[in-house]
PDB file of C-alpha atoms in Angstrom:
ATOM      1  CA  MET A   1      10.369  17.796   0.412  1.00 67.00           C
ATOM      2  CA  CYS A   2      11.078  17.804  -3.605  1.00 82.00           C
ATOM      3  CA  GLY A   3       7.992  20.235  -5.195  1.00 94.00           C
ATOM      4  CA  ARG A   4      10.607  20.721  -8.370  1.00 97.00           C
ATOM      5  CA  TYR A   5      12.903  19.093 -10.256  1.00 98.00           C
ATOM      6  CA  ALA A   6      14.262  19.001 -13.652  1.00 98.00           C
ATOM      7  CA  SER A   7      13.605  16.684 -16.188  1.00 97.00           C
ATOM      8  CA  THR A   8      15.347  17.336 -19.766  1.00 97.00           C
ATOM      9  CA  ARG A   9      16.330  13.226 -20.926  1.00 97.00           C
ATOM     10  CA  SER A  10      14.749  12.282 -24.328  1.00 97.00           C
ATOM     11  CA  ASP A  11      12.690   8.609 -24.432  1.00 98.00           C
ATOM     12  CA  SER A  12      15.688   7.128 -26.368  1.00 97.00           C
ATOM     13  CA  ASP A  13      17.930   8.161 -23.483  1.00 97.00           C
ATOM     14  CA  LEU A  14      15.823   7.204 -20.330  1.00 98.00           C
ATOM     15  CA  GLN A  15      15.309   3.347 -22.219  1.00 98.00           C
ATOM     16  CA  ALA A  16      18.590   3.062 -22.780  1.00 97.00           C
ATOM     17  CA  VAL A  17      19.739   4.088 -18.713  1.00 97.00           C
ATOM     18  CA  PHE A  18      16.679   2.192 -16.915  1.00 98.00           C
ATOM     19  CA  ASP A  19      16.753  -1.145 -20.055  1.00 97.00           C
ATOM     20  CA  ILE A  20      12.812  -0.063 -20.396  1.00 98.00           C
ATOM     21  CA  ALA A  21      11.141  -3.189 -22.601  1.00 96.00           C
ATOM     22  CA  GLU A  22       7.538  -1.357 -23.018  1.00 95.00           C
ATOM     23  CA  THR A  23       6.755   2.790 -23.815  1.00 96.00           C
ATOM     24  CA  VAL A  24       3.201   3.823 -22.811  1.00 94.00           C
ATOM     25  CA  GLY A  25       1.728   7.220 -23.746  1.00 92.00           C
ATOM     26  CA  ALA A  26       3.182   9.889 -25.541  1.00 93.00           C
ATOM     27  CA  GLU A  27       6.761  11.629 -25.345  1.00 96.00           C
ATOM     28  CA  VAL A  28       6.825  14.368 -22.062  1.00 96.00           C
ATOM     29  CA  PRO A  29       8.419  17.029 -24.000  1.00 97.00           C
ATOM     30  CA  ALA A  30      11.557  18.610 -21.892  1.00 97.00           C
ATOM     31  CA  SER A  31      11.520  20.811 -18.816  1.00 98.00           C
ATOM     32  CA  TYR A  32      13.570  22.426 -16.266  1.00 98.00           C
ATOM     33  CA  ASN A  33      11.122  22.869 -14.430  1.00 98.00           C
ATOM     34  CA  VAL A  34       8.338  20.442 -13.801  1.00 98.00           C
ATOM     35  CA  ALA A  35       5.233  21.029 -11.011  1.00 97.00           C
ATOM     36  CA  PRO A  36       2.876  18.737  -9.326  1.00 97.00           C
ATOM     37  CA  THR A  37      -0.544  17.888 -11.226  1.00 97.00           C
ATOM     38  CA  GLN A  38       1.914  18.070 -14.807  1.00 97.00           C
ATOM     39  CA  THR A  39       2.589  15.238 -16.829  1.00 97.00           C
ATOM     40  CA  VAL A  40       6.067  13.058 -15.842  1.00 98.00           C
ATOM     41  CA  ARG A  41       7.737   9.813 -17.057  1.00 98.00           C
ATOM     42  CA  THR A  42       8.019   6.943 -14.611  1.00 98.00           C
ATOM     43  CA  VAL A  43      10.116   4.222 -14.636  1.00 98.00           C
ATOM     44  CA  LEU A  44       7.892   1.066 -13.359  1.00 98.00           C
ATOM     45  CA  GLU A  45       7.271  -3.403 -13.954  1.00 98.00           C
ATOM     46  CA  ARG A  46       3.659  -4.855 -14.906  1.00 94.00           C
ATOM     47  CA  ALA A  47       1.979  -6.648 -16.580  1.00 89.00           C
ATOM     48  CA  PRO A  48       1.395  -5.945 -20.296  1.00 82.00           C
ATOM     49  CA  LYS A  49      -2.294  -5.132 -20.556  1.00 75.00           C
ATOM     50  CA  ASP A  50      -3.570  -7.897 -22.666  1.00 77.00           C
ATOM     51  CA  GLU A  51      -1.907 -10.119 -20.881  1.00 82.00           C
ATOM     52  CA  PRO A  52      -2.017  -9.939 -16.890  1.00 76.00           C
ATOM     53  CA  GLU A  53      -1.019 -13.064 -16.335  1.00 81.00           C
ATOM     54  CA  ALA A  54       2.461 -13.260 -18.216  1.00 88.00           C
ATOM     55  CA  ASP A  55       6.176 -11.950 -16.431  1.00 91.00           C
ATOM     56  CA  ALA A  56       6.097  -8.071 -15.831  1.00 94.00           C
ATOM     57  CA  VAL A  57       8.473  -6.031 -18.482  1.00 96.00           C
ATOM     58  CA  ARG A  58       9.732  -2.629 -17.565  1.00 98.00           C
ATOM     59  CA  GLN A  59       7.725   0.237 -18.532  1.00 97.00           C
ATOM     60  CA  LEU A  60       8.125   3.827 -19.192  1.00 98.00           C
ATOM     61  CA  ARG A  61       4.622   5.562 -18.509  1.00 97.00           C
ATOM     62  CA  SER A  62       2.948   8.620 -18.324  1.00 97.00           C
ATOM     63  CA  VAL A  63       2.023   9.630 -15.289  1.00 97.00           C
ATOM     64  CA  ARG A  64       0.461  12.433 -13.017  1.00 97.00           C
ATOM     65  CA  TRP A  65       2.265  13.865  -9.722  1.00 98.00           C
ATOM     66  CA  GLY A  66       0.590  13.907  -7.292  1.00 98.00           C
ATOM     67  CA  LEU A  67      -0.260  10.447  -6.054  1.00 98.00           C
ATOM     68  CA  ILE A  68      -4.421   9.936  -5.857  1.00 97.00           C
ATOM     69  CA  PRO A  69      -5.133   7.035  -3.365  1.00 96.00           C
ATOM     70  CA  SER A  70      -8.014   4.670  -5.222  1.00 93.00           C
ATOM     71  CA  TRP A  71     -10.474   5.425  -2.306  1.00 94.00           C
ATOM     72  CA  ALA A  72     -10.181   9.263  -3.189  1.00 95.00           C
ATOM     73  CA  LYS A  73     -13.378  10.694  -4.332  1.00 93.00           C
ATOM     74  CA  ASP A  74     -11.726  13.373  -7.019  1.00 92.00           C
ATOM     75  CA  VAL A  75      -8.072  14.337  -8.104  1.00 94.00           C
ATOM     76  CA  LYS A  76      -7.636  17.265  -5.525  1.00 94.00           C
ATOM     77  CA  ILE A  77      -5.802  15.173  -3.165  1.00 95.00           C
ATOM     78  CA  GLY A  78      -3.176  14.473  -5.493  1.00 95.00           C
ATOM     79  CA  SER A  79      -1.483  17.952  -4.820  1.00 94.00           C
ATOM     80  CA  ARG A  80      -0.833  17.867  -1.624  1.00 94.00           C
ATOM     81  CA  LEU A  81       0.580  14.104  -1.839  1.00 97.00           C
ATOM     82  CA  ILE A  82       3.332  15.216  -4.244  1.00 97.00           C
ATOM     83  CA  ASN A  83       6.035  13.643  -1.943  1.00 97.00           C
ATOM     84  CA  ALA A  84       5.555  10.715   0.693  1.00 98.00           C
ATOM     85  CA  ARG A  85       7.920  10.102   3.833  1.00 97.00           C
ATOM     86  CA  SER A  86       9.928   6.899   3.256  1.00 97.00           C
ATOM     87  CA  GLU A  87       9.951   5.885   6.559  1.00 97.00           C
ATOM     88  CA  THR A  88       6.266   5.592   6.897  1.00 97.00           C
ATOM     89  CA  ILE A  89       5.219   5.015   3.325  1.00 98.00           C
ATOM     90  CA  THR A  90       4.640   0.621   5.303  1.00 97.00           C
ATOM     91  CA  GLU A  91       1.921   2.484   7.938  1.00 97.00           C
ATOM     92  CA  LYS A  92      -0.378   5.208   5.936  1.00 96.00           C
ATOM     93  CA  PRO A  93      -3.210   4.356   4.112  1.00 95.00           C
ATOM     94  CA  SER A  94      -2.364   6.587   1.358  1.00 96.00           C
ATOM     95  CA  PHE A  95       0.283   4.650   0.383  1.00 97.00           C
ATOM     96  CA  LYS A  96       0.670   1.270   1.962  1.00 96.00           C
ATOM     97  CA  LYS A  97      -0.807  -0.576  -0.670  1.00 96.00           C
ATOM     98  CA  ALA A  98       1.077   1.649  -2.963  1.00 98.00           C
ATOM     99  CA  ALA A  99       4.301   0.295  -1.234  1.00 98.00           C
ATOM    100  CA  SER A 100       3.211  -3.566  -1.169  1.00 97.00           C
ATOM    101  CA  ARG A 101       2.592  -3.861  -5.191  1.00 95.00           C
ATOM    102  CA  ARG A 102       3.316  -0.670  -6.973  1.00 98.00           C
ATOM    103  CA  ARG A 103       6.825   1.491  -6.650  1.00 98.00           C
ATOM    104  CA  CYS A 104       8.391   2.903  -9.541  1.00 98.00           C
ATOM    105  CA  ILE A 105      11.320   5.559 -10.410  1.00 98.00           C
ATOM    106  CA  VAL A 106      11.167   8.885 -11.134  1.00 98.00           C
ATOM    107  CA  PRO A 107      14.194  10.045 -13.404  1.00 98.00           C
ATOM    108  CA  ALA A 108      15.482  12.953 -13.107  1.00 98.00           C
ATOM    109  CA  ASP A 109      17.937  15.646 -13.882  1.00 97.00           C
ATOM    110  CA  GLY A 110      18.076  16.939 -10.572  1.00 96.00           C
ATOM    111  CA  TYR A 111      15.862  18.401  -8.564  1.00 96.00           C
ATOM    112  CA  TYR A 112      15.543  22.391  -6.349  1.00 96.00           C
ATOM    113  CA  GLU A 113      15.465  22.712  -3.235  1.00 94.00           C
ATOM    114  CA  TRP A 114      14.896  26.288  -0.951  1.00 94.00           C
ATOM    115  CA  GLU A 115      17.566  27.589   1.797  1.00 90.00           C
ATOM    116  CA  LYS A 116      16.028  30.114   4.454  1.00 88.00           C
ATOM    117  CA  ARG A 117      18.366  32.507   4.765  1.00 88.00           C
ATOM    118  CA  ASP A 118      18.493  36.208   6.412  1.00 87.00           C
ATOM    119  CA  GLY A 119      14.675  35.661   5.571  1.00 87.00           C
ATOM    120  CA  ALA A 120      14.590  34.997   2.225  1.00 91.00           C
ATOM    121  CA  LYS A 121      14.560  31.533   0.559  1.00 91.00           C
ATOM    122  CA  VAL A 122      17.419  31.366  -1.805  1.00 94.00           C
ATOM    123  CA  PRO A 123      16.400  27.760  -4.764  1.00 95.00           C
ATOM    124  CA  TYR A 124      19.133  25.302  -5.044  1.00 94.00           C
ATOM    125  CA  PHE A 125      19.912  22.829  -7.303  1.00 96.00           C
ATOM    126  CA  LEU A 126      21.377  19.381  -6.184  1.00 94.00           C
ATOM    127  CA  HIS A 127      22.399  17.037  -9.170  1.00 94.00           C
ATOM    128  CA  ASP A 128      24.677  13.975  -9.317  1.00 91.00           C
ATOM    129  CA  GLY A 129      26.986  14.753 -12.526  1.00 84.00           C
ATOM    130  CA  ASP A 130      25.770  14.133 -16.033  1.00 77.00           C
ATOM    131  CA  GLY A 131      23.882  10.898 -14.590  1.00 89.00           C
ATOM    132  CA  VAL A 132      20.429  10.807 -14.266  1.00 96.00           C
ATOM    133  CA  LEU A 133      18.550  10.414 -10.724  1.00 97.00           C
ATOM    134  CA  ALA A 134      16.773   7.502 -10.058  1.00 98.00           C
ATOM    135  CA  MET A 135      14.111   8.942  -7.438  1.00 98.00           C
ATOM    136  CA  ALA A 136      11.988   6.493  -5.745  1.00 98.00           C
ATOM    137  CA  GLY A 137       8.744   6.359  -6.146  1.00 98.00           C
ATOM    138  CA  LEU A 138       5.189   5.496  -5.017  1.00 98.00           C
ATOM    139  CA  TYR A 139       2.437   4.491  -8.172  1.00 98.00           C
ATOM    140  CA  GLU A 140      -1.368   4.387  -8.001  1.00 98.00           C
ATOM    141  CA  LEU A 141      -4.321   4.271 -10.265  1.00 96.00           C
ATOM    142  CA  TRP A 142      -7.491   5.548  -9.182  1.00 96.00           C
ATOM    143  CA  ARG A 143     -10.931   5.757 -10.989  1.00 94.00           C
ATOM    144  CA  ASP A 144     -12.749   8.754 -12.785  1.00 92.00           C
ATOM    145  CA  PRO A 145     -15.973   8.460 -11.712  1.00 90.00           C
ATOM    146  CA  THR A 146     -17.222  10.870 -14.068  1.00 88.00           C
ATOM    147  CA  LYS A 147     -16.082   8.849 -17.510  1.00 90.00           C
ATOM    148  CA  ALA A 148     -17.808   6.222 -18.814  1.00 91.00           C
ATOM    149  CA  GLU A 149     -16.695   2.256 -18.628  1.00 88.00           C
ATOM    150  CA  ASP A 150     -15.937   2.103 -21.973  1.00 87.00           C
ATOM    151  CA  ASP A 151     -13.395   5.590 -21.781  1.00 88.00           C
ATOM    152  CA  GLU A 152     -10.027   5.153 -22.361  1.00 82.00           C
ATOM    153  CA  ASN A 153      -9.016   7.360 -20.261  1.00 85.00           C
ATOM    154  CA  ARG A 154     -11.167   6.312 -17.142  1.00 90.00           C
ATOM    155  CA  TRP A 155      -7.803   5.705 -15.187  1.00 95.00           C
ATOM    156  CA  VAL A 156      -5.451   8.056 -14.281  1.00 96.00           C
ATOM    157  CA  TRP A 157      -1.902   7.269 -12.804  1.00 97.00           C
ATOM    158  CA  SER A 158      -0.705   9.638 -10.650  1.00 98.00           C
ATOM    159  CA  VAL A 159       2.716   8.937  -8.460  1.00 98.00           C
ATOM    160  CA  THR A 160       4.614  10.547  -5.401  1.00 98.00           C
ATOM    161  CA  VAL A 161       8.694  11.480  -4.815  1.00 98.00           C
ATOM    162  CA  LEU A 162       9.581   9.554  -1.942  1.00 98.00           C
ATOM    163  CA  THR A 163      11.575  11.548   0.485  1.00 96.00           C
ATOM    164  CA  SER A 164      14.116  11.231   3.748  1.00 94.00           C
ATOM    165  CA  PRO A 165      16.013  12.805   6.140  1.00 90.00           C
ATOM    166  CA  ALA A 166      18.593  14.742   4.681  1.00 85.00           C
ATOM    167  CA  ALA A 167      22.438  13.750   4.873  1.00 72.00           C
ATOM    168  CA  ASP A 168      24.363  16.482   6.914  1.00 60.00           C
ATOM    169  CA  ALA A 169      26.421  18.057   3.336  1.00 60.00           C
ATOM    170  CA  LEU A 170      22.893  18.615   2.042  1.00 61.00           C
ATOM    171  CA  GLY A 171      21.240  19.180   5.657  1.00 61.00           C
ATOM    172  CA  HIS A 172      22.239  22.821   5.666  1.00 69.00           C
ATOM    173  CA  ILE A 173      19.918  23.577   2.643  1.00 85.00           C
ATOM    174  CA  HIS A 174      16.774  21.559   3.172  1.00 80.00           C
ATOM    175  CA  ASP A 175      15.930  18.824   6.411  1.00 85.00           C
ATOM    176  CA  ARG A 176      14.550  16.136   3.983  1.00 90.00           C
ATOM    177  CA  SER A 177      15.607  14.779  -0.028  1.00 90.00           C
ATOM    178  CA  PRO A 178      14.175  12.448  -2.331  1.00 94.00           C
ATOM    179  CA  VAL A 179      15.114   9.202  -1.833  1.00 96.00           C
ATOM    180  CA  VAL A 180      17.742   8.536  -4.385  1.00 96.00           C
ATOM    181  CA  LEU A 181      18.418   4.966  -6.591  1.00 97.00           C
ATOM    182  CA  PRO A 182      21.504   3.114  -6.851  1.00 96.00           C
ATOM    183  CA  PRO A 183      21.903   1.223  -9.889  1.00 96.00           C
ATOM    184  CA  ASP A 184      22.284  -2.143  -8.150  1.00 97.00           C
ATOM    185  CA  LEU A 185      18.776  -1.729  -5.863  1.00 98.00           C
ATOM    186  CA  ARG A 186      16.763  -0.727  -8.631  1.00 98.00           C
ATOM    187  CA  SER A 187      15.731  -3.696 -10.173  1.00 98.00           C
ATOM    188  CA  SER A 188      14.934  -4.723  -6.866  1.00 98.00           C
ATOM    189  CA  TRP A 189      13.075  -1.478  -5.755  1.00 98.00           C
ATOM    190  CA  LEU A 190      11.158  -1.942  -9.016  1.00 98.00           C
ATOM    191  CA  ASP A 191      10.161  -5.692  -8.416  1.00 97.00           C
ATOM    192  CA  PRO A 192       6.649  -6.159  -8.304  1.00 95.00           C
ATOM    193  CA  ALA A 193       7.210  -9.885  -6.872  1.00 95.00           C
ATOM    194  CA  VAL A 194       8.260  -8.895  -3.565  1.00 97.00           C
ATOM    195  CA  THR A 195       4.819  -7.358  -1.422  1.00 97.00           C
ATOM    196  CA  ASP A 196       5.719  -8.283   1.889  1.00 98.00           C
ATOM    197  CA  LEU A 197       6.091  -4.819   3.967  1.00 98.00           C
ATOM    198  CA  GLY A 198       8.645  -5.694   6.149  1.00 98.00           C
ATOM    199  CA  ASP A 199      10.970  -6.284   2.245  1.00 98.00           C
ATOM    200  CA  VAL A 200       9.943  -3.362   1.559  1.00 98.00           C
ATOM    201  CA  ARG A 201      11.568  -1.789   4.693  1.00 98.00           C
ATOM    202  CA  ASP A 202      14.791  -3.408   4.388  1.00 98.00           C
ATOM    203  CA  LEU A 203      14.896  -2.375   0.838  1.00 98.00           C
ATOM    204  CA  LEU A 204      14.791   1.261   2.354  1.00 98.00           C
ATOM    205  CA  ALA A 205      16.981   0.462   4.777  1.00 97.00           C
ATOM    206  CA  ALA A 206      19.248  -0.483   2.700  1.00 97.00           C
ATOM    207  CA  ILE A 207      19.351   2.623   0.294  1.00 96.00           C
ATOM    208  CA  PRO A 208      22.888   4.896   0.877  1.00 93.00           C
ATOM    209  CA  GLU A 209      22.516   8.628   1.551  1.00 88.00           C
ATOM    210  CA  PRO A 210      22.486  10.235  -1.659  1.00 87.00           C
ATOM    211  CA  ARG A 211      26.081  11.864  -2.965  1.00 86.00           C
ATOM    212  CA  LEU A 212      24.982  15.172  -4.516  1.00 90.00           C
ATOM    213  CA  GLU A 213      26.379  18.319  -5.800  1.00 91.00           C
ATOM    214  CA  PRO A 214      24.576  21.453  -4.896  1.00 92.00           C
ATOM    215  CA  TYR A 215      24.817  25.301  -6.180  1.00 94.00           C
ATOM    216  CA  GLU A 216      23.022  27.586  -5.736  1.00 96.00           C
ATOM    217  CA  VAL A 217      19.971  28.988  -8.487  1.00 97.00           C
ATOM    218  CA  SER A 218      18.028  31.961  -9.669  1.00 97.00           C
ATOM    219  CA  THR A 219      14.813  33.475  -8.363  1.00 97.00           C
ATOM    220  CA  ALA A 220      13.465  32.519 -11.203  1.00 98.00           C
ATOM    221  CA  VAL A 221      12.485  28.814 -11.091  1.00 97.00           C
ATOM    222  CA  ASN A 222      10.055  29.926  -8.389  1.00 96.00           C
ATOM    223  CA  SER A 223       7.023  30.099 -10.736  1.00 97.00           C
ATOM    224  CA  VAL A 224       6.159  27.067 -12.841  1.00 96.00           C
ATOM    225  CA  LYS A 225       5.600  30.095 -15.340  1.00 97.00           C
ATOM    226  CA  ASN A 226       9.282  29.923 -16.565  1.00 98.00           C
ATOM    227  CA  ASN A 227      10.866  26.493 -17.996  1.00 98.00           C
ATOM    228  CA  SER A 228      14.398  27.306 -19.499  1.00 97.00           C
ATOM    229  CA  PRO A 229      17.910  25.904 -19.196  1.00 97.00           C
ATOM    230  CA  GLU A 230      18.836  29.433 -17.792  1.00 98.00           C
ATOM    231  CA  LEU A 231      17.291  28.282 -14.908  1.00 98.00           C
ATOM    232  CA  LEU A 232      20.359  26.122 -13.807  1.00 97.00           C
ATOM    233  CA  THR A 233      22.998  28.056 -14.659  1.00 97.00           C
ATOM    234  CA  PRO A 234      24.883  28.934 -11.383  1.00 97.00           C
ATOM    235  CA  VAL A 235      24.108  31.840  -9.705  1.00 94.00           C
TER     236      VAL A 235
END
């Protein structure tokens, strides 16, 4: 699974990396210990709000980490849907519609994973050199029934990170890892015109195993209260 990650790039950095046309929401501060239910930046493509019939544009948008299906009664379910198994997103009711029409990218410097070793859980940071990881995700919009129709905050945007079986080189740390999109597949993944679930499965099958570098870090990352560059220092 992916339950914590680091995201320290500025909006201007992400705009350049992902060729962003429109930025929505205030810039999210750099975080070395992003945790579920927090606000994160995502990359997605959809028509401008005031021009629903126009061509989709690539957006950098703030969303809540932990997907809230449109049929959910409240936001609590989101804390249990921070990840989605890529093998079943085209079948599971919580993810099927989003897999068809609402795919996105969650940018990260890297992510944390815990290895079970001698009765303890040892944290590692997994990254791709100095590059930005483009973690594949799904996003959803949920209508908050407690807010008025004219409340601009009545729609809650949320996201989940896709995972797949970990490559052999990483499997000793944890048996699953985020799905990481290479540059040549990012546009296809974001394309809202691709709605056939069979095509989505083909997209997922074409994504290669990520080549990531893991190194052990301090157990300070275990607490969400800790959030500083020192968390990325190798032990």
